[in-house]
Amino acid sequence: MHINRKKIIINEINAKHALGISGMKELDYTLNPYLGCLHGCLYCYAIGMNPKNIAGDWGNVLYVRKNITEILQMEAKKYKKGIVGISSITDPYNPVEGKYRLTRNSIEILAKNNFYVTLQTKSPLALRDIDIIKKYRNIIDIGYTITTMDEKIKDMIEPYSPSVRSRMRALKKFSENGIKTWIFIGPIIKNINDNLNDIYNIIEFASKIKSRIIYDKYVNYPGPGKYMENINYGISDSAWWNDMELKINGMCHDLNVLCTSEQADWLYERGQKTLF
């Protein structure tokens, strides 16, 4: 089921800061060039973290933090070096990034100032920046969210996002260029995208391109509530999730893919990124 696409509203605003202190154990900072997200994913926890006019019309309103790279230029020289996640409450490669180039410029500023950058997206637009990402590949990694290989299910829960195939092509290209990649299988929603054959296909793809897997279950945050109510999903319970974890880890083991849950991933992240 699609949310009816209304007229897209793009507003330019001034940011007061660029780097935010992260509440996630695997990150020191977050950077969000945009507020809102034009992908309109029904399940997104970030809905409730955005202004009310964005949350109430999710997928159709985007704020561009037009001065963020100017602020970042100053902050990158003053702040303690660390791991920066781009982005935590938006996709850094929203379609307007093709025009504004805020993510591209932010990556370059952070890398030149020796911050570690980890990117997470659903968009093949990131390939535009493969030159910078490859140049600084020792301190940059990129992850793609793939919740399903089924484009029909993708369209139901991520109505305006790029196709799964385009994400796979981008991941393959990054991996072929020696860039560290990962796939986020999440959120896994009971009775929607928890088909084990589908998940196996994602893990098998990760094996072929030598990528790693992070997985997580859907949490019923308040923000996505009104968008999720129109799809027939099951409520996560411990028995279902324990069984899913067991089987996902088993498939990863069989396919020789490094695999961690979202809850445990910070241990891997901190172990690998010892520069800081």
mmCIF file of C-alpha atoms in Angstrom:
data_model
loop_
_atom_site.group_PDB
_atom_site.id
_atom_site.type_symbol
_atom_site.label_atom_id
_atom_site.label_comp_id
_atom_site.label_asym_id
_atom_site.label_seq_id
_atom_site.Cartn_x
_atom_site.Cartn_y
_atom_site.Cartn_z
ATOM 1 C CA MET A 1 0.000 0.000 0.000
ATOM 2 C CA HIS A 2 1.303 3.466 -0.926
ATOM 3 C CA ILE A 3 0.750 6.655 1.006
ATOM 4 C CA ASN A 4 -0.752 9.091 -1.485
ATOM 5 C CA ARG A 5 2.057 11.403 -2.556
ATOM 6 C CA LYS A 6 1.141 15.014 -1.970
ATOM 7 C CA LYS A 7 2.991 18.041 -3.220
ATOM 8 C CA ILE A 8 6.564 17.971 -1.937
ATOM 9 C CA ILE A 9 7.519 20.962 0.201
ATOM 10 C CA ILE A 10 11.207 21.938 0.392
ATOM 11 C CA ASN A 11 12.226 24.644 2.870
ATOM 12 C CA GLU A 12 15.707 26.094 3.337
ATOM 13 C CA ILE A 13 16.643 26.853 6.947
ATOM 14 C CA ASN A 14 19.761 27.860 8.866
ATOM 15 C CA ALA A 15 21.280 25.336 11.240
ATOM 16 C CA LYS A 16 22.586 26.398 14.646
ATOM 17 C CA HIS A 17 25.082 23.542 14.798
ATOM 18 C CA ALA A 18 26.345 20.757 12.549
ATOM 19 C CA LEU A 19 27.644 17.984 14.808
ATOM 20 C CA GLY A 20 25.335 16.604 17.465
ATOM 21 C CA ILE A 21 26.468 14.433 20.369
ATOM 22 C CA SER A 22 25.261 10.920 19.619
ATOM 23 C CA GLY A 23 23.199 8.829 21.992
ATOM 24 C CA MET A 24 24.327 5.679 20.156
ATOM 25 C CA LYS A 25 27.267 3.784 21.588
ATOM 26 C CA GLU A 26 28.874 3.197 18.191
ATOM 27 C CA LEU A 27 28.982 6.907 17.311
ATOM 28 C CA ASP A 28 30.481 10.004 18.885
ATOM 29 C CA TYR A 29 28.577 12.468 16.731
ATOM 30 C CA THR A 30 25.702 12.620 14.276
ATOM 31 C CA LEU A 31 25.297 14.976 11.358
ATOM 32 C CA ASN A 32 21.951 15.517 9.608
ATOM 33 C CA PRO A 33 22.124 17.780 6.545
ATOM 34 C CA TYR A 34 18.347 17.589 6.200
ATOM 35 C CA LEU A 35 15.297 17.367 8.447
ATOM 36 C CA GLY A 36 12.556 15.050 7.262
ATOM 37 C CA CYS A 37 13.012 12.442 4.551
ATOM 38 C CA LEU A 38 11.417 12.134 1.132
ATOM 39 C CA HIS A 39 11.590 8.327 1.181
ATOM 40 C CA GLY A 40 8.531 8.219 3.431
ATOM 41 C CA CYS A 41 9.321 4.893 5.128
ATOM 42 C CA LEU A 42 6.338 4.023 7.310
ATOM 43 C CA TYR A 43 8.349 2.401 10.092
ATOM 44 C CA CYS A 44 10.951 5.132 10.622
ATOM 45 C CA TYR A 45 11.733 5.876 14.267
ATOM 46 C CA ALA A 46 12.867 9.354 13.204
ATOM 47 C CA ILE A 47 9.306 10.458 12.445
ATOM 48 C CA GLY A 48 8.804 11.348 16.087
ATOM 49 C CA MET A 49 12.148 13.180 16.237
ATOM 50 C CA ASN A 50 11.214 15.726 13.582
ATOM 51 C CA PRO A 51 9.134 18.909 13.812
ATOM 52 C CA LYS A 52 5.373 18.320 13.881
ATOM 53 C CA ASN A 53 4.730 19.591 10.373
ATOM 54 C CA ILE A 54 7.294 17.119 9.012
ATOM 55 C CA ALA A 55 6.098 14.215 11.165
ATOM 56 C CA GLY A 56 2.474 14.891 10.254
ATOM 57 C CA ASP A 57 3.171 14.798 6.532
ATOM 58 C CA TRP A 58 5.989 12.283 6.502
ATOM 59 C CA GLY A 59 7.694 11.832 3.169
ATOM 60 C CA ASN A 60 6.447 15.083 1.703
ATOM 61 C CA VAL A 61 8.247 17.811 3.682
ATOM 62 C CA LEU A 62 11.992 18.366 3.802
ATOM 63 C CA TYR A 63 14.069 21.079 5.457
ATOM 64 C CA VAL A 64 17.469 21.833 3.945
ATOM 65 C CA ARG A 65 20.003 23.007 6.549
ATOM 66 C CA LYS A 66 21.660 25.198 3.953
ATOM 67 C CA ASN A 67 24.521 26.600 6.086
ATOM 68 C CA ILE A 68 25.521 23.343 7.752
ATOM 69 C CA THR A 69 28.858 22.957 5.960
ATOM 70 C CA GLU A 70 29.920 26.474 6.940
ATOM 71 C CA ILE A 71 29.288 25.623 10.586
ATOM 72 C CA LEU A 72 30.972 22.234 10.175
ATOM 73 C CA GLN A 73 34.136 23.914 8.889
ATOM 74 C CA MET A 74 34.475 25.621 12.274
ATOM 75 C CA GLU A 75 33.326 22.699 14.439
ATOM 76 C CA ALA A 76 35.635 20.204 12.748
ATOM 77 C CA LYS A 77 38.633 22.247 13.877
ATOM 78 C CA LYS A 78 37.404 22.608 17.487
ATOM 79 C CA TYR A 79 35.723 19.284 18.317
ATOM 80 C CA LYS A 80 37.542 16.222 19.591
ATOM 81 C CA LYS A 81 38.087 13.699 16.793
ATOM 82 C CA GLY A 82 35.634 10.819 16.704
ATOM 83 C CA ILE A 83 33.153 8.763 14.693
ATOM 84 C CA VAL A 84 30.446 10.701 12.862
ATOM 85 C CA GLY A 85 27.265 9.050 11.633
ATOM 86 C CA ILE A 86 25.682 10.625 8.550
ATOM 87 C CA SER A 87 22.723 10.571 9.084
ATOM 88 C CA SER A 88 20.670 9.524 12.111
ATOM 89 C CA ILE A 89 17.229 11.046 11.424
ATOM 90 C CA THR A 90 17.249 11.515 7.659
ATOM 91 C CA ASP A 91 18.774 9.947 4.572
ATOM 92 C CA PRO A 92 21.949 11.868 3.677
ATOM 93 C CA TYR A 93 21.178 11.206 0.019
ATOM 94 C CA ASN A 94 17.679 12.587 -0.186
ATOM 95 C CA PRO A 95 16.963 13.478 -3.828
ATOM 96 C CA VAL A 96 17.725 17.186 -3.242
ATOM 97 C CA GLU A 97 21.304 16.265 -2.296
ATOM 98 C CA GLY A 98 21.914 16.213 -6.039
ATOM 99 C CA LYS A 99 21.410 19.979 -5.952
ATOM 100 C CA TYR A 100 22.638 21.045 -2.509
ATOM 101 C CA ARG A 101 25.664 18.711 -2.097
ATOM 102 C CA LEU A 102 25.596 19.139 1.688
ATOM 103 C CA THR A 103 26.471 15.510 2.347
ATOM 104 C CA ARG A 104 29.309 15.486 -0.154
ATOM 105 C CA ASN A 105 30.823 18.653 1.271
ATOM 106 C CA SER A 106 30.383 17.407 4.845
ATOM 107 C CA ILE A 107 32.177 14.142 4.089
ATOM 108 C CA GLU A 108 35.124 16.007 2.634
ATOM 109 C CA ILE A 109 35.367 18.435 5.573
ATOM 110 C CA LEU A 110 35.204 15.644 8.148
ATOM 111 C CA ALA A 111 37.679 13.383 6.350
ATOM 112 C CA LYS A 112 40.195 16.187 5.848
ATOM 113 C CA ASN A 113 39.981 16.861 9.586
ATOM 114 C CA ASN A 114 40.544 13.165 10.404
ATOM 115 C CA PHE A 115 37.079 12.289 11.678
ATOM 116 C CA TYR A 116 35.834 8.774 10.928
ATOM 117 C CA VAL A 117 32.686 8.916 8.772
ATOM 118 C CA THR A 118 30.037 6.212 8.596
ATOM 119 C CA LEU A 119 27.271 6.724 6.035
ATOM 120 C CA GLN A 120 23.866 5.049 5.948
ATOM 121 C CA THR A 121 21.510 5.461 3.012
ATOM 122 C CA LYS A 122 18.965 3.856 0.710
ATOM 123 C CA SER A 123 20.020 5.850 -2.335
ATOM 124 C CA PRO A 124 22.310 5.062 -5.278
ATOM 125 C CA LEU A 125 23.008 8.827 -5.422
ATOM 126 C CA ALA A 126 25.858 8.077 -3.017
ATOM 127 C CA LEU A 127 27.801 6.721 -6.009
ATOM 128 C CA ARG A 128 28.269 10.327 -7.110
ATOM 129 C CA ASP A 129 30.644 10.678 -4.163
ATOM 130 C CA ILE A 130 32.618 7.487 -4.731
ATOM 131 C CA ASP A 131 35.686 9.570 -5.568
ATOM 132 C CA ILE A 132 35.822 11.145 -2.099
ATOM 133 C CA ILE A 133 34.759 7.967 -0.306
ATOM 134 C CA LYS A 134 37.437 5.954 -2.108
ATOM 135 C CA LYS A 135 40.097 8.576 -1.436
ATOM 136 C CA TYR A 136 39.411 8.412 2.310
ATOM 137 C CA ARG A 137 38.339 4.763 2.469
ATOM 138 C CA ASN A 138 40.536 4.114 5.504
ATOM 139 C CA ILE A 139 38.253 6.406 7.549
ATOM 140 C CA ILE A 140 34.912 6.035 5.737
ATOM 141 C CA ASP A 141 32.424 3.189 5.463
ATOM 142 C CA ILE A 142 28.992 3.067 3.864
ATOM 143 C CA GLY A 143 25.923 1.020 4.674
ATOM 144 C CA TYR A 144 22.699 0.454 2.780
ATOM 145 C CA THR A 145 19.390 -0.430 4.368
ATOM 146 C CA ILE A 146 17.810 -3.407 2.624
ATOM 147 C CA THR A 147 14.669 -4.502 4.434
ATOM 148 C CA THR A 148 13.578 -6.946 1.729
ATOM 149 C CA MET A 149 14.457 -8.178 -1.747
ATOM 150 C CA ASP A 150 10.765 -8.030 -2.710
ATOM 151 C CA GLU A 151 10.093 -4.733 -4.492
ATOM 152 C CA LYS A 152 6.351 -4.967 -3.753
ATOM 153 C CA ILE A 153 6.980 -5.223 -0.016
ATOM 154 C CA LYS A 154 9.568 -2.453 -0.323
ATOM 155 C CA ASP A 155 6.965 -0.238 -1.976
ATOM 156 C CA MET A 156 4.498 -0.950 0.813
ATOM 157 C CA ILE A 157 6.777 0.015 3.702
ATOM 158 C CA GLU A 158 9.205 2.389 1.937
ATOM 159 C CA PRO A 159 6.881 3.971 -0.627
ATOM 160 C CA TYR A 160 9.133 6.615 -2.207
ATOM 161 C CA SER A 161 12.561 5.073 -1.663
ATOM 162 C CA PRO A 162 14.942 3.875 -4.410
ATOM 163 C CA SER A 163 14.542 0.335 -5.679
ATOM 164 C CA VAL A 164 16.240 -2.578 -3.962
ATOM 165 C CA ARG A 165 18.101 -3.389 -7.180
ATOM 166 C CA SER A 166 19.596 0.106 -7.356
ATOM 167 C CA ARG A 167 20.848 -0.233 -3.780
ATOM 168 C CA MET A 168 22.428 -3.593 -4.598
ATOM 169 C CA ARG A 169 24.199 -2.188 -7.627
ATOM 170 C CA ALA A 170 25.563 0.689 -5.570
ATOM 171 C CA LEU A 171 26.777 -1.603 -2.786
ATOM 172 C CA LYS A 172 28.506 -3.839 -5.296
ATOM 173 C CA LYS A 173 30.256 -0.859 -6.876
ATOM 174 C CA PHE A 174 31.477 0.459 -3.524
ATOM 175 C CA SER A 175 32.769 -2.968 -2.514
ATOM 176 C CA GLU A 176 34.554 -3.416 -5.835
ATOM 177 C CA ASN A 177 36.390 -0.158 -5.128
ATOM 178 C CA GLY A 178 37.780 -1.410 -1.824
ATOM 179 C CA ILE A 179 35.360 0.578 0.335
ATOM 180 C CA LYS A 180 34.053 -0.956 3.560
ATOM 181 C CA THR A 181 30.350 -1.732 3.170
ATOM 182 C CA TRP A 182 27.569 -3.105 5.309
ATOM 183 C CA ILE A 183 23.899 -3.943 4.952
ATOM 184 C CA PHE A 184 21.282 -3.083 7.525
ATOM 185 C CA ILE A 185 18.416 -5.585 7.501
ATOM 186 C CA GLY A 186 15.961 -3.648 9.531
ATOM 187 C CA PRO A 187 13.612 -3.140 10.861
ATOM 188 C CA ILE A 188 12.414 -6.708 10.513
ATOM 189 C CA ILE A 189 8.645 -6.479 10.929
ATOM 190 C CA LYS A 190 6.684 -9.545 11.966
ATOM 191 C CA ASN A 191 4.449 -10.862 9.152
ATOM 192 C CA ILE A 192 5.781 -8.267 6.703
ATOM 193 C CA ASN A 193 9.461 -8.756 5.869
ATOM 194 C CA ASP A 194 10.395 -11.649 8.160
ATOM 195 C CA ASN A 195 10.350 -14.276 5.410
ATOM 196 C CA LEU A 196 13.483 -16.331 6.000
ATOM 197 C CA ASN A 197 14.047 -17.097 2.311
ATOM 198 C CA ASP A 198 14.025 -13.368 1.607
ATOM 199 C CA ILE A 199 16.450 -12.675 4.447
ATOM 200 C CA TYR A 200 18.680 -15.523 3.238
ATOM 201 C CA ASN A 201 18.867 -13.854 -0.193
ATOM 202 C CA ILE A 202 20.047 -10.597 1.390
ATOM 203 C CA ILE A 203 22.715 -12.409 3.402
ATOM 204 C CA GLU A 204 23.776 -14.372 0.327
ATOM 205 C CA PHE A 205 24.222 -11.100 -1.555
ATOM 206 C CA ALA A 206 26.316 -9.748 1.334
ATOM 207 C CA SER A 207 28.494 -12.844 1.058
ATOM 208 C CA LYS A 208 29.067 -12.285 -2.658
ATOM 209 C CA ILE A 209 30.201 -8.679 -2.245
ATOM 210 C CA LYS A 210 32.069 -9.306 1.023
ATOM 211 C CA SER A 211 29.852 -6.990 3.027
ATOM 212 C CA ARG A 212 28.752 -7.441 6.624
ATOM 213 C CA ILE A 213 25.254 -7.549 8.110
ATOM 214 C CA ILE A 214 23.575 -5.620 10.920
ATOM 215 C CA TYR A 215 19.998 -6.599 11.741
ATOM 216 C CA ASP A 216 17.256 -5.328 14.019
ATOM 217 C CA LYS A 217 13.564 -5.776 14.790
ATOM 218 C CA TYR A 218 10.795 -3.228 14.452
ATOM 219 C CA VAL A 219 10.025 -1.258 17.603
ATOM 220 C CA ASN A 220 6.604 0.340 17.821
ATOM 221 C CA TYR A 221 7.697 3.921 18.480
ATOM 222 C CA PRO A 222 4.956 6.571 18.757
ATOM 223 C CA GLY A 223 6.034 8.459 15.631
ATOM 224 C CA PRO A 224 5.379 5.766 12.993
ATOM 225 C CA GLY A 225 2.128 4.661 14.641
ATOM 226 C CA LYS A 226 -0.376 6.364 12.364
ATOM 227 C CA TYR A 227 1.525 5.285 9.245
ATOM 228 C CA MET A 228 1.912 1.667 10.317
ATOM 229 C CA GLU A 229 -1.730 1.188 11.303
ATOM 230 C CA ASN A 230 -2.769 0.552 7.696
ATOM 231 C CA ILE A 231 -0.543 -2.485 7.209
ATOM 232 C CA ASN A 232 -1.269 -5.878 8.740
ATOM 233 C CA TYR A 233 1.864 -6.471 10.777
ATOM 234 C CA GLY A 234 2.448 -8.541 13.878
ATOM 235 C CA ILE A 235 3.659 -7.243 17.205
ATOM 236 C CA SER A 236 7.201 -8.363 18.006
ATOM 237 C CA ASP A 237 7.373 -10.865 20.833
ATOM 238 C CA SER A 238 10.423 -12.405 22.461
ATOM 239 C CA ALA A 239 9.784 -15.950 21.209
ATOM 240 C CA TRP A 240 9.467 -14.786 17.590
ATOM 241 C CA TRP A 241 12.529 -12.565 17.811
ATOM 242 C CA ASN A 242 14.691 -15.141 19.595
ATOM 243 C CA ASP A 243 13.872 -17.609 16.823
ATOM 244 C CA MET A 244 14.601 -14.985 14.131
ATOM 245 C CA GLU A 245 17.965 -14.141 15.667
ATOM 246 C CA LEU A 246 18.930 -17.791 15.920
ATOM 247 C CA LYS A 247 18.103 -18.400 12.267
ATOM 248 C CA ILE A 248 19.704 -15.190 10.987
ATOM 249 C CA ASN A 249 22.925 -15.914 12.839
ATOM 250 C CA GLY A 250 22.840 -19.473 11.519
ATOM 251 C CA MET A 251 22.484 -18.296 7.929
ATOM 252 C CA CYS A 252 25.299 -15.794 8.396
ATOM 253 C CA HIS A 253 27.516 -18.555 9.783
ATOM 254 C CA ASP A 254 26.701 -20.883 6.890
ATOM 255 C CA LEU A 255 27.454 -18.157 4.328
ATOM 256 C CA ASN A 256 30.553 -16.904 6.158
ATOM 257 C CA VAL A 257 29.139 -13.405 6.649
ATOM 258 C CA LEU A 258 30.024 -11.260 9.643
ATOM 259 C CA CYS A 259 26.696 -10.605 11.315
ATOM 260 C CA THR A 260 25.717 -8.596 14.402
ATOM 261 C CA SER A 261 22.493 -7.386 15.938
ATOM 262 C CA GLU A 262 21.975 -3.637 16.222
ATOM 263 C CA GLN A 263 22.196 -3.955 19.995
ATOM 264 C CA ALA A 264 25.608 -5.638 19.862
ATOM 265 C CA ASP A 265 27.039 -3.807 16.860
ATOM 266 C CA TRP A 266 28.687 -1.063 18.904
ATOM 267 C CA LEU A 267 31.123 -3.635 20.270
ATOM 268 C CA TYR A 268 32.248 -4.474 16.744
ATOM 269 C CA GLU A 269 32.321 -0.820 15.685
ATOM 270 C CA ARG A 270 34.434 0.322 18.618
ATOM 271 C CA GLY A 271 36.760 -2.633 18.197
ATOM 272 C CA GLN A 272 37.430 -1.776 14.553
ATOM 273 C CA LYS A 273 37.683 1.998 14.753
ATOM 274 C CA THR A 274 40.566 2.288 17.162
ATOM 275 C CA LEU A 275 41.903 5.572 15.757
ATOM 276 C CA PHE A 276 39.806 7.322 18.325
#
